[in-house]
């Protein structure tokens, strides 16, 4: 129906159809499907890529965050219900992982670049706060230097949700203690199913996560804590090893398209993200904001352009978080009410990008 789909996964994976199919065949024939050499090889490759000493594969991104928080909680002796500050606008898994680790998510408003505002996070710190959990939303880095300084001042851990930001870390020197990744198929590095990972330089933390992800087993049939069953499959790890070499070029192409959008979009009805800057994000998502969202989406649909919204509700507006309904996070609410995600993926052509630009520019509310 759309001539420009939001994300053509079939075409994106089709670029490597032969290698992916050959890899799948190898795994089928190997007779070894979990905790084997393909998982170890991908973990080593992704640790190298993220420039962290350790990478632990998990079943998905939410488990990566959950296990990371569970391991920190156990090691640091945090109590049930201790608080972790998360941005008020993110995919809900960020906050649900905090709850699943037996901790309490506390929301902080975002800033004009859609990520956790250090000043708002500071206002939300209490005697029970144990960690800050910034999200590199849409592929753009949270203000890590300011958040790390804030955390140091208050004795807090910093844990990164990098589910939308594969490849960003190679530019950023300022890191929290660990970062959680998702390999959901639509992410910048996606499996052909679910997958996730934690990357860290902290050997003890990596070891604890590995143990907790495997029923709390320190060695076979010797269980030292209660954990989860959360592992990256051999077949997904093998697919990811085939796909990882394309990631940098894919991210570079995403930035190019973002630069084309920033240079070409000229409409009084929309605002460009980051004031048109494109060097600090891997553009998992290209977020335009407009007070005329439904009309713009309908207009783009008539031009054959599929768009999405990330996200239509801020966390405190979710039915799940009804107890927070009375709270106000003005910037998160503004973005939730006005954001439109334009198609932006490595196979989008200049011609398609120009059609999208012209269609945004011809929009009249
Ligand atoms: C995708 C995503 C997650 C969850 O990852 P899954 O692999 O889907 O569990 C967490 N946080 C953010 C910001 C995400 O975009």
Tab-separated table of C-alpha atoms and ligand atoms in Angstrom:
chain	number	residue	atom	x	y	z
A	1	UNK	CA	0.000	0.000	0.000
A	2	UNK	CA	2.817	2.422	0.872
A	3	UNK	CA	5.394	2.985	-1.850
A	4	UNK	CA	7.853	4.010	0.863
A	5	UNK	CA	7.377	1.645	3.811
A	6	UNK	CA	8.658	2.734	7.210
A	7	UNK	CA	11.131	-0.157	7.471
A	8	UNK	CA	11.498	-2.794	4.689
A	9	UNK	CA	12.973	-5.595	6.811
A	10	UNK	CA	12.728	-8.125	4.008
A	11	UNK	CA	14.851	-5.972	1.715
A	12	UNK	CA	17.310	-5.057	4.481
A	13	UNK	CA	17.967	-8.706	5.375
A	14	UNK	CA	17.702	-9.614	1.680
A	15	UNK	CA	21.042	-7.870	1.130
A	16	UNK	CA	22.626	-10.818	2.976
A	17	UNK	CA	20.093	-13.512	2.161
A	18	UNK	CA	22.682	-16.022	0.998
A	19	UNK	CA	25.037	-15.620	3.947
A	20	UNK	CA	22.141	-15.690	6.420
A	21	UNK	CA	20.663	-18.806	4.858
A	22	UNK	CA	24.045	-20.560	4.772
A	23	UNK	CA	24.587	-19.685	8.440
A	24	UNK	CA	21.159	-20.990	9.409
A	25	UNK	CA	21.895	-24.248	7.616
A	26	UNK	CA	25.198	-24.578	9.459
A	27	UNK	CA	23.523	-24.082	12.827
A	28	UNK	CA	20.786	-26.590	12.006
A	29	UNK	CA	23.388	-29.142	10.990
A	30	UNK	CA	25.646	-28.457	13.990
A	31	UNK	CA	23.175	-29.927	16.466
A	32	UNK	CA	24.223	-27.234	18.997
A	33	UNK	CA	21.628	-24.500	19.621
A	34	UNK	CA	22.403	-22.751	22.916
A	35	UNK	CA	25.531	-21.622	24.795
A	36	UNK	CA	27.942	-22.637	22.063
A	37	UNK	CA	30.748	-21.231	19.981
A	38	UNK	CA	28.565	-18.976	17.823
A	39	UNK	CA	27.251	-17.117	20.844
A	40	UNK	CA	30.781	-16.811	22.249
A	41	UNK	CA	32.070	-15.531	18.894
A	42	UNK	CA	29.365	-12.879	18.606
A	43	UNK	CA	29.855	-11.796	22.225
A	44	UNK	CA	33.574	-11.342	21.548
A	45	UNK	CA	32.910	-9.443	18.322
A	46	UNK	CA	30.313	-7.156	19.899
A	47	UNK	CA	32.518	-6.479	22.949
A	48	UNK	CA	35.295	-5.456	20.556
A	49	UNK	CA	32.884	-3.332	18.541
A	50	UNK	CA	31.553	-1.520	21.606
A	51	UNK	CA	35.090	-1.267	23.048
A	52	UNK	CA	34.032	-2.950	26.246
A	53	UNK	CA	35.914	-5.804	27.874
A	54	UNK	CA	32.838	-8.025	28.224
A	55	UNK	CA	29.603	-8.760	26.394
A	56	UNK	CA	26.947	-11.141	27.731
A	57	UNK	CA	24.197	-12.212	25.325
A	58	UNK	CA	20.621	-12.386	26.595
A	59	UNK	CA	17.257	-13.427	25.167
A	60	UNK	CA	16.164	-9.832	24.445
A	61	UNK	CA	16.830	-6.216	25.358
A	62	UNK	CA	14.406	-6.045	28.245
A	63	UNK	CA	16.119	-9.053	29.846
A	64	UNK	CA	19.520	-7.400	29.300
A	65	UNK	CA	18.331	-4.370	31.304
A	66	UNK	CA	16.588	-6.518	33.913
A	67	UNK	CA	19.599	-8.787	34.481
A	68	UNK	CA	21.945	-5.820	34.641
A	69	UNK	CA	19.810	-4.177	37.334
A	70	UNK	CA	19.324	-7.482	39.209
A	71	UNK	CA	23.082	-8.081	39.266
A	72	UNK	CA	23.861	-4.544	40.435
A	73	UNK	CA	21.132	-4.736	43.065
A	74	UNK	CA	22.567	-7.982	44.461
A	75	UNK	CA	26.158	-6.788	44.409
A	76	UNK	CA	25.527	-3.336	45.874
A	77	UNK	CA	22.969	-4.535	48.410
A	78	UNK	CA	20.130	-2.337	47.125
A	79	UNK	CA	16.794	-2.967	48.838
A	80	UNK	CA	13.533	-3.943	47.174
A	81	UNK	CA	11.787	-0.781	46.070
A	82	UNK	CA	14.943	1.340	45.851
A	83	UNK	CA	14.683	3.874	43.057
A	84	UNK	CA	16.084	4.119	39.548
A	85	UNK	CA	15.555	7.311	37.559
A	86	UNK	CA	14.401	6.768	33.965
A	87	UNK	CA	13.404	9.328	31.312
A	88	UNK	CA	9.686	10.063	31.122
A	89	UNK	CA	9.736	9.367	27.379
A	90	UNK	CA	11.131	6.009	26.259
A	91	UNK	CA	9.923	2.600	25.166
A	92	UNK	CA	8.100	1.155	28.173
A	93	UNK	CA	10.562	-1.744	28.580
A	94	UNK	CA	13.071	0.639	30.197
A	95	UNK	CA	10.754	1.160	33.174
A	96	UNK	CA	9.335	-2.365	33.212
A	97	UNK	CA	12.852	-3.791	33.523
A	98	UNK	CA	13.393	-1.656	36.643
A	99	UNK	CA	10.214	-3.088	38.152
A	100	UNK	CA	11.113	-6.638	37.187
A	101	UNK	CA	14.384	-6.232	39.092
A	102	UNK	CA	12.347	-5.366	42.185
A	103	UNK	CA	13.210	-1.661	42.004
A	104	UNK	CA	11.013	1.419	41.546
A	105	UNK	CA	11.177	3.528	38.383
A	106	UNK	CA	11.075	7.282	39.017
A	107	UNK	CA	10.511	9.461	35.963
A	108	UNK	CA	12.537	12.508	34.974
A	109	UNK	CA	11.560	14.823	32.134
A	110	UNK	CA	13.528	14.881	28.889
A	111	UNK	CA	15.267	17.892	27.348
A	112	UNK	CA	14.998	19.425	23.872
A	113	UNK	CA	17.104	16.570	22.431
A	114	UNK	CA	14.574	13.960	23.665
A	115	UNK	CA	16.862	12.411	26.300
A	116	UNK	CA	16.903	12.551	30.113
A	117	UNK	CA	17.521	16.088	31.327
A	118	UNK	CA	20.345	16.107	33.917
A	119	UNK	CA	18.656	19.010	35.746
A	120	UNK	CA	15.327	17.150	35.897
A	121	UNK	CA	17.087	13.956	37.007
A	122	UNK	CA	18.767	15.932	39.805
A	123	UNK	CA	15.365	17.125	41.026
A	124	UNK	CA	14.130	13.536	41.269
A	125	UNK	CA	16.967	12.182	43.452
A	126	UNK	CA	15.845	10.957	46.883
A	127	UNK	CA	17.493	9.055	49.734
A	128	UNK	CA	16.385	5.823	48.014
A	129	UNK	CA	17.801	6.618	44.566
A	130	UNK	CA	20.437	4.089	43.533
A	131	UNK	CA	20.920	4.582	39.801
A	132	UNK	CA	20.318	6.762	36.762
A	133	UNK	CA	19.119	4.917	33.656
A	134	UNK	CA	19.482	7.232	30.649
A	135	UNK	CA	18.220	6.056	27.243
A	136	UNK	CA	20.030	7.068	24.050
A	137	UNK	CA	16.613	7.652	22.528
A	138	UNK	CA	16.230	7.623	18.751
A	139	UNK	CA	19.985	6.856	18.498
A	140	UNK	CA	21.245	10.133	20.014
A	141	UNK	CA	23.488	10.153	23.056
A	142	UNK	CA	22.136	11.214	26.417
A	143	UNK	CA	24.236	13.904	28.124
A	144	UNK	CA	26.594	11.368	29.694
A	145	UNK	CA	29.211	13.797	31.085
A	146	UNK	CA	26.540	15.714	33.026
A	147	UNK	CA	24.762	12.534	34.172
A	148	UNK	CA	28.035	10.899	35.269
A	149	UNK	CA	28.949	14.023	37.264
A	150	UNK	CA	25.518	14.044	38.898
A	151	UNK	CA	25.793	10.343	39.726
A	152	UNK	CA	29.227	10.782	41.221
A	153	UNK	CA	28.047	13.647	43.399
A	154	UNK	CA	25.242	11.485	44.825
A	155	UNK	CA	26.956	8.076	44.816
A	156	UNK	CA	24.675	6.600	42.130
A	157	UNK	CA	25.322	4.014	39.434
A	158	UNK	CA	24.736	4.932	35.777
A	159	UNK	CA	23.309	2.228	33.534
A	160	UNK	CA	22.687	2.930	29.825
A	161	UNK	CA	19.747	1.755	27.729
A	162	UNK	CA	21.480	1.563	24.351
A	163	UNK	CA	18.709	-0.447	22.638
A	164	UNK	CA	18.371	2.262	19.963
A	165	UNK	CA	22.023	3.234	19.744
A	166	UNK	CA	24.228	0.453	18.338
A	167	UNK	CA	27.378	2.056	16.995
A	168	UNK	CA	26.992	5.296	18.940
A	169	UNK	CA	29.351	4.204	21.682
A	170	UNK	CA	32.363	4.158	19.401
A	171	UNK	CA	32.238	7.974	19.413
A	172	UNK	CA	31.430	8.467	23.087
A	173	UNK	CA	34.057	8.205	25.779
A	174	UNK	CA	31.716	8.840	28.695
A	175	UNK	CA	30.128	5.577	29.821
A	176	UNK	CA	28.045	4.247	32.646
A	177	UNK	CA	28.992	1.005	34.356
A	178	UNK	CA	27.246	-1.033	31.651
A	179	UNK	CA	24.987	-0.666	28.632
A	180	UNK	CA	22.059	-2.868	27.596
A	181	UNK	CA	21.367	-3.547	23.919
A	182	UNK	CA	18.409	-5.046	22.068
A	183	UNK	CA	18.682	-6.943	18.790
A	184	UNK	CA	14.947	-6.812	18.035
A	185	UNK	CA	14.671	-7.093	14.228
A	186	UNK	CA	13.922	-3.397	13.661
A	187	UNK	CA	16.896	-2.026	15.633
A	188	UNK	CA	20.001	-0.666	13.890
A	189	UNK	CA	21.576	-4.095	14.517
A	190	UNK	CA	18.709	-6.560	14.487
A	191	UNK	CA	18.496	-10.343	14.706
A	192	UNK	CA	15.881	-12.402	12.845
A	193	UNK	CA	14.024	-12.792	16.106
A	194	UNK	CA	14.735	-11.645	19.655
A	195	UNK	CA	18.137	-11.032	21.190
A	196	UNK	CA	19.931	-8.712	23.582
A	197	UNK	CA	23.246	-8.112	25.330
A	198	UNK	CA	24.942	-6.279	28.171
A	199	UNK	CA	28.336	-4.699	27.498
A	200	UNK	CA	30.608	-3.647	30.367
A	201	UNK	CA	34.229	-3.319	31.465
A	202	UNK	CA	33.321	-4.682	34.909
A	203	UNK	CA	34.372	-8.351	34.935
A	204	UNK	CA	32.576	-9.136	38.185
A	205	UNK	CA	29.325	-7.624	36.918
A	206	UNK	CA	29.583	-9.515	33.615
A	207	UNK	CA	30.143	-12.751	35.526
A	208	UNK	CA	27.129	-12.108	37.763
A	209	UNK	CA	24.904	-11.372	34.761
A	210	UNK	CA	26.062	-14.495	32.953
A	211	UNK	CA	25.265	-16.527	36.050
A	212	UNK	CA	21.864	-14.912	36.612
A	213	UNK	CA	20.917	-15.364	32.945
A	214	UNK	CA	21.460	-19.108	33.355
A	215	UNK	CA	19.224	-19.943	36.363
A	216	UNK	CA	21.813	-18.499	38.726
A	217	UNK	CA	24.183	-21.347	37.888
A	218	UNK	CA	27.812	-20.726	38.766
A	219	UNK	CA	28.621	-24.066	37.192
A	220	UNK	CA	26.383	-26.841	35.959
A	221	UNK	CA	23.904	-27.873	38.692
A	222	UNK	CA	25.468	-25.517	41.224
A	223	UNK	CA	23.093	-22.558	41.692
A	224	UNK	CA	24.224	-19.581	43.747
A	225	UNK	CA	21.290	-17.198	43.248
A	226	UNK	CA	17.849	-17.247	41.680
A	227	UNK	CA	17.994	-15.997	38.137
A	228	UNK	CA	16.268	-16.235	34.776
A	229	UNK	CA	16.575	-18.388	31.713
A	230	UNK	CA	17.642	-15.712	29.250
A	231	UNK	CA	20.128	-16.630	26.556
A	232	UNK	CA	21.019	-15.482	23.083
A	233	UNK	CA	20.348	-18.457	20.766
A	234	UNK	CA	23.167	-19.844	18.624
A	235	UNK	CA	21.168	-19.129	15.454
A	236	UNK	CA	20.494	-15.495	16.378
A	237	UNK	CA	24.127	-15.017	17.427
A	238	UNK	CA	25.221	-16.445	14.080
A	239	UNK	CA	22.866	-14.079	12.190
A	240	UNK	CA	24.169	-11.139	14.216
A	241	UNK	CA	27.777	-12.033	13.383
A	242	UNK	CA	26.826	-11.931	9.690
A	243	UNK	CA	25.101	-8.563	10.123
A	244	UNK	CA	27.550	-6.739	12.430
A	245	UNK	CA	30.046	-5.914	9.637
A	246	UNK	CA	27.347	-3.812	7.900
A	247	UNK	CA	26.493	-1.732	10.956
A	248	UNK	CA	28.956	1.138	10.549
A	249	UNK	CA	28.140	1.649	6.872
A	250	UNK	CA	24.419	1.427	7.661
A	251	UNK	CA	24.739	4.030	10.401
A	252	UNK	CA	26.740	6.295	8.079
A	253	UNK	CA	23.967	6.045	5.491
A	254	UNK	CA	21.365	6.838	8.176
A	255	UNK	CA	23.320	9.994	9.052
A	256	UNK	CA	23.538	10.975	5.377
A	257	UNK	CA	19.782	10.719	4.985
A	258	UNK	CA	19.264	12.672	8.199
A	259	UNK	CA	21.556	15.403	6.830
A	260	UNK	CA	19.525	15.432	3.607
A	261	UNK	CA	16.301	15.820	5.596
A	262	UNK	CA	17.827	18.575	7.716
A	263	UNK	CA	19.011	20.466	4.627
A	264	UNK	CA	15.831	19.970	2.602
A	265	UNK	CA	12.896	20.243	4.978
A	266	UNK	CA	11.642	23.807	5.025
A	267	UNK	CA	8.202	24.022	6.547
A	268	UNK	CA	6.781	26.412	9.128
A	269	UNK	CA	4.609	23.525	10.379
A	270	UNK	CA	7.342	21.148	11.556
A	271	UNK	CA	10.453	21.414	13.692
A	272	UNK	CA	13.625	19.543	12.826
A	273	UNK	CA	15.284	17.413	15.509
A	274	UNK	CA	18.486	18.697	17.132
A	275	UNK	CA	18.184	22.012	15.272
A	276	UNK	CA	19.385	20.177	12.137
A	277	UNK	CA	22.524	18.646	13.724
A	278	UNK	CA	23.279	15.141	12.495
A	279	UNK	CA	26.720	14.205	13.838
A	280	UNK	CA	25.750	12.953	17.304
A	281	UNK	CA	23.114	10.293	16.493
A	282	UNK	CA	22.921	6.957	14.690
A	283	UNK	CA	19.343	7.893	13.753
A	284	UNK	CA	17.477	4.787	14.759
A	285	UNK	CA	14.545	7.170	14.415
A	286	UNK	CA	14.175	10.560	12.689
A	287	UNK	CA	11.758	12.482	14.915
A	288	UNK	CA	9.963	15.483	13.427
A	289	UNK	CA	7.630	17.423	15.690
A	290	UNK	CA	4.454	19.115	14.523
A	291	UNK	CA	1.298	20.351	16.213
A	292	UNK	CA	-0.613	19.006	13.176
A	293	UNK	CA	0.466	15.385	13.540
A	294	UNK	CA	-2.588	13.546	12.264
A	295	UNK	CA	-2.968	15.876	9.270
A	296	UNK	CA	0.728	15.539	8.378
A	297	UNK	CA	0.601	11.744	8.642
A	298	UNK	CA	-2.535	11.646	6.456
A	299	UNK	CA	-0.898	13.932	3.879
A	300	UNK	CA	2.264	11.790	3.780
A	301	UNK	CA	0.140	8.643	3.466
A	302	UNK	CA	-1.509	10.111	0.341
A	303	UNK	CA	2.028	10.517	-1.032
A	304	UNK	CA	2.755	6.826	-0.336
A	305	UNK	CA	4.884	7.506	2.742
A	306	UNK	CA	4.428	5.402	5.863
A	307	UNK	CA	5.181	7.074	9.202
A	308	UNK	CA	5.096	5.940	12.841
A	309	UNK	CA	4.922	7.612	16.261
A	310	UNK	CA	7.578	7.077	18.956
A	311	UNK	CA	5.822	7.216	21.390
A	312	UNK	CA	2.188	8.304	21.605
A	313	UNK	CA	2.201	8.207	25.427
A	314	UNK	CA	4.868	9.287	27.900
A	315	UNK	CA	5.470	6.731	30.650
A	316	UNK	CA	3.340	8.520	33.257
A	317	UNK	CA	0.444	8.579	30.759
A	318	UNK	CA	0.429	4.787	30.330
A	319	UNK	CA	-2.450	2.866	31.900
A	320	UNK	CA	0.276	0.742	33.532
A	321	UNK	CA	1.497	3.820	35.415
A	322	UNK	CA	-1.891	5.161	36.483
A	323	UNK	CA	-0.378	5.994	39.883
A	324	UNK	CA	1.742	8.641	38.098
A	325	UNK	CA	-1.113	10.190	36.063
A	326	UNK	CA	-1.176	13.378	38.137
A	327	UNK	CA	2.535	14.052	37.570
A	328	UNK	CA	3.624	16.495	34.865
A	329	UNK	CA	6.553	16.078	32.475
A	330	UNK	CA	5.904	18.889	29.994
A	331	UNK	CA	8.633	18.087	27.478
A	332	UNK	CA	7.839	14.354	27.393
A	333	UNK	CA	4.140	15.204	26.996
A	334	UNK	CA	4.897	17.661	24.187
A	335	UNK	CA	6.938	15.083	22.245
A	336	UNK	CA	4.356	12.335	22.839
A	337	UNK	CA	1.698	14.662	21.396
A	338	UNK	CA	3.652	15.973	18.383
A	339	UNK	CA	6.298	13.461	17.225
A	340	UNK	CA	6.208	11.862	13.744
A	341	UNK	CA	8.919	9.388	12.686
A	342	UNK	CA	9.887	9.658	9.000
A	343	UNK	CA	11.177	6.574	7.165
A	344	UNK	CA	14.969	6.442	7.583
A	345	UNK	CA	16.863	3.225	6.901
A	346	UNK	CA	20.039	2.242	5.043
A	347	UNK	CA	18.244	1.307	1.804
A	348	UNK	CA	16.268	4.536	1.466
A	349	UNK	CA	17.425	6.183	-1.775
A	350	UNK	CA	18.190	9.888	-2.262
A	351	UNK	CA	15.228	10.007	-4.609
A	352	UNK	CA	12.914	8.580	-1.947
A	353	UNK	CA	14.349	10.955	0.645
A	354	UNK	CA	13.715	13.878	-1.733
A	355	UNK	CA	10.131	12.735	-2.278
A	356	UNK	CA	9.668	12.647	1.508
A	357	UNK	CA	11.221	16.133	1.838
A	358	UNK	CA	8.986	17.578	-0.896
A	359	UNK	CA	5.938	15.943	0.640
A	360	UNK	CA	6.685	17.439	4.073
A	361	UNK	CA	7.330	20.825	2.468
A	362	UNK	CA	4.055	20.758	0.509
A	363	UNK	CA	2.023	19.999	3.654
A	364	UNK	CA	-0.669	22.541	4.477
A	365	UNK	CA	-2.591	21.927	7.701
B	1	LIG	C1	13.617	-2.077	21.943
B	1	LIG	C2	13.866	-1.388	23.234
B	1	LIG	C3	13.951	-2.088	24.451
B	1	LIG	C4	13.585	-3.540	24.597
B	1	LIG	O1	14.250	-4.410	23.796
B	1	LIG	P1	13.559	-5.826	23.422
B	1	LIG	O2	14.663	-6.567	22.763
B	1	LIG	O3	12.409	-5.530	22.527
B	1	LIG	O4	13.156	-6.449	24.708
B	1	LIG	C5	14.298	-1.386	25.583
B	1	LIG	N1	14.516	-0.058	25.555
B	1	LIG	C6	14.407	0.641	24.423
B	1	LIG	C7	14.684	2.112	24.451
B	1	LIG	C8	14.073	0.015	23.228
B	1	LIG	O5	13.949	0.740	22.102
